[in-house]
Coordinates of C-alpha atoms in Angstrom, one line a residue:
Chain D
X936 CA -22.6 15.3 -24.4
X937 CA -20.3 16.3 -21.5
X938 CA -17.9 13.7 -22.1
X939 CA -17.1 15.0 -25.6
X940 CA -17.0 18.8 -24.1
X941 CA -14.4 17.5 -21.6
X942 CA -12.2 16.3 -24.0
X943 CA -12.5 19.6 -26.0
X944 CA -11.6 21.5 -23.1
X945 CA -8.7 19.7 -22.2
X946 CA -7.1 19.4 -25.7
X947 CA -7.3 23.4 -25.8
X948 CA -5.9 23.4 -22.0
X949 CA -2.7 21.8 -23.0
X950 CA -2.5 21.6 -27.0
X951 CA 0.9 22.3 -26.9
X952 CA 2.3 19.6 -25.0
X953 CA 2.1 15.7 -26.2
X954 CA 0.2 13.3 -24.4
X955 CA 2.1 10.6 -22.6
X956 CA -1.1 8.4 -21.5
X957 CA -4.2 8.4 -23.5
X958 CA -7.6 7.3 -21.8
X959 CA -10.4 6.6 -24.1
X960 CA -13.8 5.6 -22.8
X961 CA -12.0 3.4 -20.2
X962 CA -14.6 1.6 -18.1
X963 CA -13.5 -0.6 -14.6
X964 CA -15.3 -3.4 -13.3
X965 CA -14.8 -5.8 -10.2
X966 CA -17.0 -8.7 -11.1
X967 CA -20.3 -7.3 -11.6
X968 CA -19.8 -4.0 -9.9
X969 CA -19.3 -1.0 -12.5
X970 CA -16.5 1.0 -10.6
X971 CA -15.5 3.5 -13.1
X972 CA -17.3 4.9 -16.0
X973 CA -16.3 5.9 -19.5
X974 CA -13.2 7.9 -18.6
X975 CA -11.4 10.3 -21.4
X976 CA -8.4 11.9 -20.7
X977 CA -4.9 12.7 -21.7
X978 CA -1.9 12.9 -19.4
X979 CA 0.2 15.7 -20.9
X980 CA 4.3 15.1 -21.0
X981 CA 6.6 16.8 -18.2
X982 CA 3.1 18.5 -16.3
X983 CA 1.8 17.3 -13.1
X984 CA -1.6 15.9 -13.4
X985 CA -3.7 15.6 -10.2
X986 CA -7.0 13.3 -9.8
X987 CA -9.2 15.0 -7.0
X988 CA -12.6 14.0 -5.6
X989 CA -14.7 12.2 -2.9
X990 CA -13.4 8.7 -1.6
X991 CA -14.5 5.8 -3.8
X992 CA -14.7 8.0 -6.9
X993 CA -12.2 5.7 -8.5
X994 CA -9.0 8.0 -9.0
X995 CA -7.0 5.6 -7.2
X996 CA -8.2 2.6 -9.1
X997 CA -7.6 4.7 -12.3
X998 CA -3.9 5.4 -11.3
X999 CA -3.3 1.8 -10.7
X1000 CA -4.6 0.9 -14.2
X1001 CA -1.8 3.3 -15.5
X1002 CA 0.5 0.7 -14.3
X1003 CA -1.4 -2.5 -14.6
X1004 CA -1.3 -2.9 -11.0
X1005 CA -4.8 -4.0 -10.7
X1006 CA -4.3 -6.8 -12.7
X1007 CA -3.4 -8.4 -9.1
X1008 CA -7.4 -8.2 -8.3
X1009 CA -8.8 -11.3 -9.6
X1010 CA -12.5 -10.0 -10.3
X1011 CA -10.7 -6.8 -12.3
X1012 CA -11.9 -6.4 -15.8
X1013 CA -11.6 -3.2 -17.9
X1014 CA -13.2 -2.1 -21.2
X1015 CA -11.9 0.7 -23.5
X1016 CA -8.5 1.8 -25.1
X1017 CA -5.5 3.2 -22.8
X1018 CA -2.1 3.7 -24.7
X1019 CA 1.3 4.7 -23.5
X1020 CA 3.1 6.8 -26.3
X1021 CA 0.4 5.3 -28.6
X1022 CA 1.2 1.5 -27.4
X1023 CA -2.0 -0.4 -26.1
X1024 CA -1.2 -1.0 -22.4
X1025 CA -3.7 -3.7 -22.3
X1026 CA -2.9 -5.4 -25.6
X1027 CA -2.1 -9.0 -25.2
X1028 CA 1.4 -8.7 -25.8
X1029 CA 2.1 -6.2 -23.6
X1030 CA 4.4 -7.6 -20.5
X1031 CA 2.8 -5.6 -17.3
X1032 CA 6.4 -6.2 -16.0
X1033 CA 7.9 -3.6 -18.6
X1034 CA 5.2 -1.4 -18.5
X1035 CA 5.8 -1.0 -14.7
X1036 CA 9.4 -0.4 -15.4
X1037 CA 8.5 2.8 -17.6
X1038 CA 5.6 4.0 -15.1
X1039 CA 6.9 3.8 -11.6
X1040 CA 4.5 4.1 -8.3
X1041 CA 4.8 5.7 -5.2
X1042 CA 2.3 4.7 -2.7
X1043 CA -0.1 6.0 0.1
X1044 CA 2.0 5.0 2.8
X1045 CA 5.8 4.6 2.7
X1046 CA 6.5 0.9 1.9
X1047 CA 10.2 0.7 2.0
X1048 CA 11.4 -2.9 1.8
X1049 CA 12.9 -4.1 5.2
X1050 CA 16.4 -4.0 3.6
X1051 CA 19.1 -1.6 3.9
X1052 CA 18.4 2.1 2.8
X1053 CA 21.2 1.4 -0.1
X1054 CA 19.2 -2.2 -1.1
X1055 CA 16.2 -0.4 -1.3
X1056 CA 17.3 1.5 -4.3
X1057 CA 19.5 -1.3 -5.7
X1058 CA 16.8 -3.7 -5.5
X1059 CA 14.6 -2.0 -8.4
X1060 CA 18.0 -1.4 -10.7
X1061 CA 19.0 -5.0 -10.0
X1062 CA 15.7 -6.5 -11.4
X1063 CA 15.8 -4.3 -14.0
X1064 CA 19.3 -5.1 -15.1
X1065 CA 20.4 -1.5 -15.2
X1066 CA 23.8 -1.3 -16.2
X1067 CA 26.0 1.2 -14.3
X1068 CA 27.6 2.1 -11.2
X1069 CA 25.6 1.0 -8.4
X1070 CA 26.9 3.7 -6.0
X1071 CA 26.7 6.1 -8.6
X1072 CA 23.0 5.3 -9.4
X1073 CA 22.1 5.1 -5.6
X1074 CA 23.6 8.8 -5.0
X1075 CA 21.8 10.1 -7.8
X1076 CA 18.6 8.9 -7.1
X1077 CA 18.8 9.9 -3.1
X1078 CA 20.2 13.1 -4.6
X1079 CA 16.9 13.8 -6.7
X1080 CA 14.7 12.7 -4.1
X1081 CA 16.2 15.4 -1.6
X1082 CA 17.4 12.4 0.8
X1083 CA 21.0 12.1 0.4
X1084 CA 22.0 14.6 3.1
X1085 CA 19.9 13.1 5.6
X1086 CA 20.8 9.1 4.4
X1087 CA 24.5 9.5 3.3
X1088 CA 26.0 8.2 6.4
X1089 CA 23.5 5.4 7.2
X1090 CA 23.1 3.9 3.9
X1091 CA 23.6 0.3 5.4
X1092 CA 20.6 1.2 8.0
X1093 CA 17.1 -0.4 7.6
X1094 CA 15.0 1.4 4.8
X1095 CA 12.1 1.2 7.7
X1096 CA 14.4 2.9 10.3
X1097 CA 14.1 6.3 9.3
X1098 CA 11.4 8.8 9.9
X1099 CA 8.0 8.4 7.8
X1100 CA 8.7 11.5 5.5
X1101 CA 12.3 10.1 4.9
X1102 CA 10.7 6.7 4.3
X1103 CA 8.3 8.2 1.5
X1104 CA 11.3 10.1 -0.2
X1105 CA 13.4 6.8 -0.2
X1106 CA 10.1 5.4 -2.3
X1107 CA 10.3 8.2 -4.6
X1108 CA 14.4 7.7 -4.7
X1109 CA 13.8 3.9 -5.2
X1110 CA 10.9 4.6 -7.9
X1111 CA 12.9 7.2 -9.8
X1112 CA 16.3 4.9 -9.7
X1113 CA 15.0 2.8 -12.4
X1114 CA 14.9 5.3 -14.8
X1115 CA 11.0 5.3 -15.5
X1116 CA 9.1 8.0 -17.6
X1117 CA 5.9 8.6 -15.8
X1118 CA 5.9 8.2 -11.9
X1119 CA 2.2 7.6 -10.2
X1120 CA 2.0 9.2 -7.0
X1121 CA -1.4 7.9 -4.9
X1122 CA -1.7 10.3 -2.2
X1123 CA 1.7 10.3 -1.2
X1124 CA 1.8 12.9 1.6
X1125 CA -1.4 10.9 3.1
X1126 CA 0.4 9.8 6.2
X1127 CA 3.2 12.8 6.4
X1128 CA 3.5 15.8 8.7
X1129 CA 3.1 19.1 7.2
X1130 CA 7.1 19.6 6.9
X1131 CA 7.6 16.3 5.0
X1132 CA 4.7 17.0 2.9
X1133 CA 6.1 20.6 1.7
X1134 CA 9.5 18.8 0.9
X1135 CA 7.7 16.2 -1.1
X1136 CA 5.8 19.0 -2.9
X1137 CA 8.9 20.6 -3.8
X1138 CA 10.2 17.6 -5.0
X1139 CA 7.4 16.9 -7.2
X1140 CA 8.0 20.9 -8.9
X1141 CA 11.7 19.5 -9.6
X1142 CA 10.8 16.1 -10.8
X1143 CA 8.7 17.1 -13.5
X1144 CA 11.6 18.7 -15.5
X1145 CA 12.3 14.8 -15.9
X1146 CA 9.2 13.0 -15.3
X1147 CA 5.4 13.1 -16.2
X1148 CA 3.8 12.8 -12.7
X1149 CA 0.3 11.8 -12.0
X1150 CA -0.9 12.3 -8.1
X1151 CA -3.9 11.4 -6.8
X1152 CA -4.7 13.7 -3.6
X1153 CA -7.4 14.5 -0.9
X1154 CA -5.7 17.9 -0.2
X1155 CA -7.3 20.7 -2.4
X1156 CA -4.4 22.9 -1.6
X1157 CA -1.7 20.3 -2.6
X1158 CA -3.6 20.2 -5.8
X1159 CA -3.5 23.9 -6.3
X1160 CA -0.1 24.0 -5.5
X1161 CA 1.3 21.5 -7.3
X1162 CA -0.7 20.4 -10.6
X1163 CA -0.9 22.0 -14.0
X1164 CA -3.6 20.1 -15.0
X1165 CA -6.5 18.9 -12.1
X1166 CA -9.1 16.3 -13.2
X1167 CA -12.1 16.1 -10.8
X1168 CA -13.7 12.5 -10.1
X1169 CA -17.2 12.3 -8.8
X1170 CA -19.2 9.6 -7.6
X1171 CA -22.8 9.1 -8.5
X1172 CA -25.5 6.2 -7.6
X1173 CA -26.3 4.0 -10.2
X1174 CA -28.6 0.9 -9.2
X1175 CA -27.9 1.2 -5.5
X1176 CA -24.0 1.1 -6.1
X1177 CA -21.4 3.5 -6.3
X1178 CA -19.8 4.5 -9.6
X1179 CA -16.9 7.0 -10.4
X1180 CA -16.7 9.1 -13.1
X1181 CA -14.7 11.9 -14.5
X1182 CA -16.7 15.2 -13.9
X1183 CA -14.1 17.8 -15.6
X1184 CA -10.6 18.1 -16.1
X1185 CA -9.2 21.3 -17.0
X1186 CA -5.8 23.5 -16.4
X1187 CA -5.6 23.7 -12.4
X1188 CA -6.3 27.6 -12.1
X1189 CA -9.8 27.0 -14.0
X1190 CA -10.5 24.4 -11.6
X1191 CA -10.3 26.0 -8.8
X1192 CA -11.3 29.2 -9.6
X1193 CA -13.6 28.8 -12.5
X1194 CA -14.9 25.6 -12.8
X1195 CA -17.5 24.4 -15.5
X1196 CA -19.4 22.1 -13.1
X1197 CA -21.6 23.0 -10.4
X1198 CA -20.0 19.8 -8.3
X1199 CA -16.6 20.9 -9.1
X1200 CA -17.5 24.4 -7.7
X1201 CA -18.7 22.8 -4.4
X1202 CA -15.9 20.3 -4.1
X1203 CA -12.9 22.4 -4.5
X1204 CA -14.6 25.3 -2.2
X1205 CA -14.7 22.4 0.6
X1206 CA -18.9 22.2 0.6
X1207 CA -18.7 18.4 0.0
X1208 CA -16.5 15.3 -0.4
Chain I
X966 CA -26.6 31.4 30.4
X967 CA -24.7 28.6 31.3
X968 CA -21.0 28.9 30.5
X969 CA -18.1 26.5 30.6
X970 CA -17.1 27.4 34.0
X971 CA -20.2 26.7 35.7
X972 CA -20.4 23.0 34.1
X973 CA -16.8 22.6 35.5
X974 CA -18.0 23.8 38.8
X975 CA -20.6 21.3 39.0
X976 CA -18.8 18.4 38.1
X977 CA -16.4 16.6 41.2
X978 CA -12.9 16.2 40.3
X979 CA -12.6 12.4 40.0
X980 CA -10.7 10.5 42.2
X981 CA -7.5 9.1 40.8
X982 CA -6.9 6.9 44.2
X983 CA -6.9 3.0 43.7
X984 CA -10.2 1.7 44.8
X985 CA -10.8 -1.8 45.6
X986 CA -13.4 -2.8 43.3
X987 CA -14.3 -6.1 41.7
X988 CA -12.5 -5.1 38.7
X989 CA -9.4 -4.6 40.2
X990 CA -9.5 -8.1 42.2
X991 CA -10.1 -9.7 38.6
X992 CA -7.1 -7.7 37.4
X993 CA -4.8 -8.5 40.2
X994 CA -6.0 -12.3 40.5
X995 CA -5.5 -12.8 36.5
X996 CA -2.0 -11.3 36.6
X997 CA -1.2 -13.8 39.7
X998 CA -2.6 -16.6 37.8
X999 CA -0.5 -15.9 34.4
X1000 CA 2.3 -15.4 36.8
X1001 CA 2.1 -19.2 38.6
X1002 CA 1.2 -20.6 35.3
X1003 CA 4.3 -19.1 33.5
X1004 CA 6.3 -20.5 36.7
X1005 CA 5.1 -23.6 36.9
X1006 CA 6.1 -24.1 32.9
X1007 CA 9.5 -23.6 33.4
X1008 CA 9.7 -25.0 36.6
X1009 CA 8.9 -28.5 35.3
X1010 CA 11.3 -27.7 32.5
X1011 CA 14.0 -27.1 35.1
X1012 CA 12.8 -30.4 37.4
X1013 CA 13.1 -32.6 34.2
X1014 CA 16.7 -31.0 33.6
X1015 CA 17.6 -31.6 37.3
X1016 CA 16.2 -35.1 37.3
X1017 CA 18.1 -36.1 34.2
X1018 CA 21.0 -35.0 35.3
X1019 CA 20.7 -36.4 38.8
X1020 CA 20.2 -39.9 37.4
X1021 CA 23.0 -39.6 34.9
X1022 CA 25.5 -38.7 37.6
X1023 CA 26.8 -42.3 38.2
X1024 CA 27.5 -42.0 34.6
X1025 CA 29.1 -38.9 34.3
X1026 CA 31.1 -39.6 37.3
X1027 CA 32.4 -42.8 35.3
X1028 CA 32.8 -41.6 31.8
X1029 CA 33.1 -37.8 31.9
X1030 CA 33.4 -36.1 28.8
X1031 CA 35.0 -39.4 27.0
X1032 CA 31.0 -40.6 26.9
X1033 CA 30.8 -37.9 23.9
X1034 CA 33.4 -39.4 22.0
X1035 CA 33.5 -43.0 22.5
X1036 CA 32.1 -45.6 20.3
X1037 CA 31.4 -48.2 22.5
X1038 CA 28.2 -49.2 24.0
X1039 CA 28.8 -52.5 26.1
X1040 CA 26.4 -53.5 28.5
X1041 CA 28.5 -56.7 29.6
X1042 CA 31.6 -54.7 30.4
X1043 CA 29.7 -51.5 31.1
X1044 CA 31.5 -49.2 29.2
X1045 CA 29.3 -46.3 27.3
X1046 CA 30.0 -43.9 24.8
X1047 CA 27.5 -42.2 22.4
X1048 CA 29.5 -40.6 19.6
X1049 CA 27.4 -42.8 16.9
X1050 CA 24.5 -41.9 18.5
X1051 CA 25.3 -38.2 18.3
X1052 CA 26.2 -38.6 14.8
X1053 CA 23.2 -40.5 13.7
X1054 CA 20.9 -38.1 15.3
X1055 CA 22.8 -34.9 13.7
X1056 CA 22.9 -36.6 10.0
X1057 CA 19.3 -37.8 10.2
X1058 CA 17.9 -34.5 11.5
X1059 CA 20.0 -32.6 8.6
X1060 CA 19.0 -34.9 5.8
X1061 CA 15.3 -34.1 7.6
X1062 CA 15.7 -30.1 7.2
X1063 CA 17.5 -30.5 3.6
X1064 CA 14.1 -31.8 2.3
X1065 CA 11.9 -30.0 4.5
X1066 CA 13.2 -26.6 4.1
X1067 CA 12.6 -26.1 0.4
X1068 CA 9.3 -28.1 0.2
X1069 CA 8.2 -26.3 3.5
X1070 CA 8.9 -23.0 2.1
X1071 CA 7.9 -23.6 -1.3
X1072 CA 4.2 -24.8 0.0
X1073 CA 4.0 -22.1 2.0
X1074 CA 4.6 -19.7 -1.0
X1075 CA 2.3 -21.3 -3.0
X1076 CA -0.8 -21.5 -0.4
X1077 CA -0.4 -17.8 -0.1
X1078 CA 0.6 -16.0 -3.2
X1079 CA -2.8 -16.9 -4.9
X1080 CA -1.1 -19.0 -7.7
X1081 CA -4.3 -20.9 -7.4
X1082 CA -8.3 -19.8 -6.2
X1083 CA -8.8 -20.1 -2.2
X1084 CA -11.2 -23.1 -2.5
X1085 CA -8.1 -25.6 -3.8
X1086 CA -5.5 -23.8 -1.3
X1087 CA -7.6 -24.1 1.8
X1088 CA -8.1 -28.1 1.7
X1089 CA -4.7 -28.5 0.8
X1090 CA -3.4 -26.6 3.8
X1091 CA -5.9 -28.6 5.8
X1092 CA -4.5 -31.7 4.7
X1093 CA -1.2 -30.7 5.4
X1094 CA -1.9 -29.8 8.8
X1095 CA -3.8 -33.4 9.7
X1096 CA -0.3 -34.9 8.7
X1097 CA 1.0 -33.8 12.2
X1098 CA -2.2 -35.9 13.5
X1099 CA -0.6 -39.0 12.4
X1100 CA 0.9 -41.0 15.4
X1101 CA 4.6 -41.7 14.9
X1102 CA 4.5 -45.1 15.6
X1103 CA 1.9 -45.6 12.8
X1104 CA 4.5 -43.7 10.4
X1105 CA 7.2 -45.8 11.6
X1106 CA 5.3 -49.2 10.7
X1107 CA 4.5 -47.2 7.2
X1108 CA 8.0 -46.8 6.8
X1109 CA 8.9 -50.2 7.4
X1110 CA 6.1 -52.1 5.6
X1111 CA 5.5 -49.7 2.5
X1112 CA 8.7 -46.8 2.2
X1113 CA 11.4 -49.3 2.7
X1114 CA 10.2 -51.8 0.2
X1115 CA 9.4 -49.1 -2.2
X1116 CA 12.7 -47.2 -2.0
X1117 CA 14.8 -50.5 -2.0
X1118 CA 15.5 -50.0 -5.7
X1119 CA 16.1 -46.5 -5.5
X1120 CA 18.7 -47.0 -2.8
X1121 CA 20.0 -49.7 -5.1
X1122 CA 20.5 -47.3 -7.7
X1123 CA 22.0 -44.4 -5.5
X1124 CA 24.6 -47.1 -4.6
X1125 CA 25.3 -48.5 -8.0
X1126 CA 25.4 -45.1 -10.0
X1127 CA 26.9 -42.7 -7.0
X1128 CA 28.7 -45.2 -5.1
X1129 CA 32.0 -43.4 -5.4
X1130 CA 30.3 -40.5 -3.7
X1131 CA 31.6 -41.7 -0.2
X1132 CA 27.8 -40.7 1.5
X1133 CA 25.8 -43.3 -1.2
X1134 CA 29.1 -45.7 -0.8
X1135 CA 29.6 -48.4 1.6
X1136 CA 28.3 -52.1 0.7
X1137 CA 25.2 -52.9 -0.4
X1138 CA 22.7 -50.5 0.6
X1139 CA 20.3 -51.7 3.6
X1140 CA 16.7 -50.8 4.4
X1141 CA 17.1 -49.5 7.5
X1142 CA 19.4 -46.7 6.8
X1143 CA 20.0 -43.0 7.9
X1144 CA 18.4 -41.7 4.7
X1145 CA 15.0 -43.5 4.8
X1146 CA 14.9 -42.2 9.0
X1147 CA 15.8 -38.6 7.4
X1148 CA 12.7 -39.1 4.9
X1149 CA 9.9 -39.8 7.1
X1150 CA 11.4 -37.4 9.8
X1151 CA 11.0 -34.6 6.7
X1152 CA 7.5 -35.8 6.3
X1153 CA 6.9 -35.1 10.1
X1154 CA 8.3 -31.6 10.2
X1155 CA 6.9 -30.3 6.9
X1156 CA 3.7 -29.2 8.1
X1157 CA 5.4 -27.2 10.9
X1158 CA 7.6 -25.4 8.7
X1159 CA 4.7 -24.9 6.3
X1160 CA 2.3 -23.4 9.0
X1161 CA 4.3 -21.1 10.2
X1162 CA 6.2 -19.9 7.5
X1163 CA 2.4 -19.5 5.7
X1164 CA 1.4 -17.3 8.9
X1165 CA 4.3 -15.6 8.4
X1166 CA 4.0 -14.8 4.6
X1167 CA 0.1 -13.9 5.5
X1168 CA 1.2 -11.2 8.0
X1169 CA 3.5 -9.4 5.2
X1170 CA 1.9 -6.3 4.4
X1171 CA 0.6 -6.4 0.8
X1172 CA 2.2 -2.9 0.3
X1173 CA 5.7 -4.7 -0.1
X1174 CA 4.5 -7.1 -2.7
X1175 CA 2.6 -4.0 -4.9
X1176 CA 5.8 -1.8 -3.7
X1177 CA 8.0 -4.5 -5.6
X1178 CA 5.7 -5.4 -8.8
X1179 CA 5.5 -1.5 -9.1
X1180 CA 9.3 -1.3 -9.8
X1181 CA 8.8 -3.8 -12.4
X1182 CA 9.9 -6.8 -10.7
X1183 CA 8.3 -10.4 -11.9
X1184 CA 6.5 -12.2 -9.5
X1185 CA 9.6 -14.8 -8.6
X1186 CA 11.5 -11.8 -8.1
X1187 CA 9.2 -10.6 -5.4
X1188 CA 9.3 -13.9 -3.8
X1189 CA 12.6 -14.4 -3.9
X1190 CA 14.4 -10.9 -2.9
X1191 CA 11.8 -9.3 -0.9
X1192 CA 9.1 -11.7 0.7
X1193 CA 11.2 -14.3 1.9
X1194 CA 13.5 -12.0 3.3
X1195 CA 11.2 -10.3 4.9
X1196 CA 9.5 -13.3 6.6
X1197 CA 13.1 -14.6 7.5
X1198 CA 12.8 -14.5 11.0
X1199 CA 9.6 -16.7 10.9
X1200 CA 11.0 -19.1 8.6
X1201 CA 14.5 -19.3 10.4
X1202 CA 12.0 -20.0 13.8
X1203 CA 9.6 -22.5 12.0
X1204 CA 12.8 -24.2 10.9
X1205 CA 14.5 -24.2 14.6
X1206 CA 11.2 -25.8 16.1
X1207 CA 11.1 -28.3 13.4
X1208 CA 15.0 -29.2 14.1
X1209 CA 14.4 -29.7 17.7
X1210 CA 11.1 -31.9 16.6
X1211 CA 13.5 -34.0 14.4
X1212 CA 16.3 -34.5 17.1
X1213 CA 13.7 -35.4 20.0
X1214 CA 11.7 -37.6 17.3
X1215 CA 11.7 -41.3 19.1
X1216 CA 9.4 -43.8 17.4
X1217 CA 10.4 -43.3 14.2
X1218 CA 14.2 -43.6 14.3
X1219 CA 13.8 -46.8 16.9
X1220 CA 11.9 -48.6 14.2
X1221 CA 13.9 -47.8 11.3
X1222 CA 17.5 -46.4 11.9
X1223 CA 18.6 -50.0 12.3
X1224 CA 20.4 -49.2 15.9
X1225 CA 23.7 -50.1 14.7
X1226 CA 26.7 -48.7 17.0
X1227 CA 28.5 -47.3 14.4
X1228 CA 29.8 -44.1 12.4
X1229 CA 29.2 -45.0 8.7
X1230 CA 30.0 -42.1 6.2
X1231 CA 27.3 -43.3 3.9
X1232 CA 23.4 -42.3 4.6
X1233 CA 22.4 -45.8 2.9
X1234 CA 24.0 -47.7 5.7
X1235 CA 22.3 -48.1 9.3
X1236 CA 23.1 -46.2 12.3
X1237 CA 21.9 -45.1 15.4
X1238 CA 20.0 -42.1 17.2
X1239 CA 20.2 -41.1 21.0
X1240 CA 16.2 -41.6 21.2
X1241 CA 16.4 -44.8 19.0
X1242 CA 19.1 -45.9 21.8
X1243 CA 17.1 -44.8 25.0
X1244 CA 13.9 -46.2 23.5
X1245 CA 15.6 -49.5 22.8
X1246 CA 17.5 -50.3 25.8
X1247 CA 15.4 -48.6 28.7
X1248 CA 13.5 -51.6 29.4
X1249 CA 16.0 -54.2 30.0
X1250 CA 19.1 -51.8 31.1
X1251 CA 21.2 -52.5 34.4
X1252 CA 21.9 -49.5 36.8
X1253 CA 24.7 -48.1 35.3
X1254 CA 23.5 -48.9 31.8
X1255 CA 20.1 -46.8 33.0
X1256 CA 22.3 -43.7 34.1
X1257 CA 24.1 -44.0 31.0
X1258 CA 21.1 -43.8 29.2
X1259 CA 19.6 -40.6 31.2
X1260 CA 23.3 -39.3 30.3
X1261 CA 22.5 -39.5 26.6
X1262 CA 19.1 -37.6 27.4
X1263 CA 21.2 -34.9 28.6
X1264 CA 23.4 -34.9 25.8
X1265 CA 20.3 -34.6 23.4
X1266 CA 18.8 -31.7 25.7
X1267 CA 22.0 -30.0 25.5
X1268 CA 22.1 -30.3 21.9
X1269 CA 18.8 -29.2 21.3
X1270 CA 19.4 -26.3 23.7
X1271 CA 22.5 -25.0 21.8
X1272 CA 20.3 -25.3 18.3
X1273 CA 17.7 -22.7 19.9
X1274 CA 20.4 -20.5 21.4
X1275 CA 21.9 -20.9 17.7
X1276 CA 18.2 -20.1 16.1
X1277 CA 17.8 -17.2 18.5
X1278 CA 21.1 -15.6 17.7
X1279 CA 20.4 -15.7 13.8
X1280 CA 16.9 -14.4 14.3
X1281 CA 18.3 -11.4 16.1
X1282 CA 21.0 -11.1 13.6
X1283 CA 18.6 -10.8 10.7
X1284 CA 16.0 -8.8 12.8
X1285 CA 18.1 -5.5 12.7
X1286 CA 19.8 -5.3 9.2
X1287 CA 22.6 -2.6 10.1

């Protein structure tokens, strides 16, 4: 039973830290299509967990399950158990809006609102009814996202008028302004140049002091640079359809240097995927 | 062994000079054709304006700008002014917009935000667009024979209960009034607002929606505070097109407004519009009267122009939030 072994591996890997999100026997279906098969995973607190794997392996799908963003897809259906600090995320009395306030998200393409830089951050704060000095919150969020110095003189400028790397940091600032507990990042550097990528990676290192971070990435070096824990997802063909599964999860060093699975070894060394 | 340099030597340097080929002829021909069409569209507009201005010259010389502030329209004494008509045009268009904007934007949101499955929204959208195909004279007849009798008790109720508010006051409400014209106009312009607003929403990037929801915003907050502001320029252009249509609509106004040459603050009383005036008087007008009607038409065109310029300014203002 490989699945059980993975569980044991992981609990040994971070037995000292508590988990924020626990996933048990999680399956995702789009209509009849079984997209993700039986995932077991623990996301440790104040660590960076990276999801790597070939395209179509379901890593983004799983990420979007954490903040219930897949609820928007009509054919989406899931079975299994997913808990956040012990609470069932998919229980009928859980409000997805509250979930998303606690579990923030940064998307693959920077998606600032066509509002001013200031309002991009103030928006989330206002809809969540967070009390406090708005100027202070905006400044703090921008400082944490390492963007303050670049935009402090143009807070009234449109958030879509700054560079791609700045936009992505604005989106990170926007996400942390609502004081989440977990920040999900779906390939946050996919559309950025190397310098912006480096800035975001430094930011991830700083953010993990206060937040639990889950990052999906196609960039192997990025995973090895930022992640404490790495989960390798793979895809197999079942009944002519591609099905994603979690192949291996462990400390990042182990995944990159001494993985147990042959496929992981091949993927991280760039031989497929 | 063939090296890259060898291959390079064998390939002749491509010519970058202009060649006369069929491609190029088509290219230039197409450019010329589109230019011609563009110019003719503008030329027709200018021609109409010049012709109208020319025909209204006698009236302009006779009445000057006083035409705009005079309340008399008397073919017997040949004294003309269109203040009541300007007032009626603006009031009926304003009523139409007041109803059509919330309804139009609301329906557009409903049709694009996946509240109900596609197989329900598609026929609804189709039916809405069919409203445009109803000839306005048919709508006018419908208004006179169906809508006015149907609404009469409602007008009476408004007058009895809210008569102390000037806009519902005045004497006993009449069937032909400014409000009923505004209502029918709103029906005519709502499809315009819906279809343009809907296509605006459809091209908004889905990432905006996801980004807002991911911050813990509800669906309504997302629609009201992110999607509608993001699509505002599209909404405003639809409203301006709709306003142009409402101001220029003739049959409905001519048939239902009552053509009363007066300014009444109450929208339950009859009034007049510029289009209604022209349509109802043109047939039996004398020479100066025709000129005055042309002048009225010119006033309407200028009004529309002002509205469109304002719209353009508003759109520019919202497009670069600084």
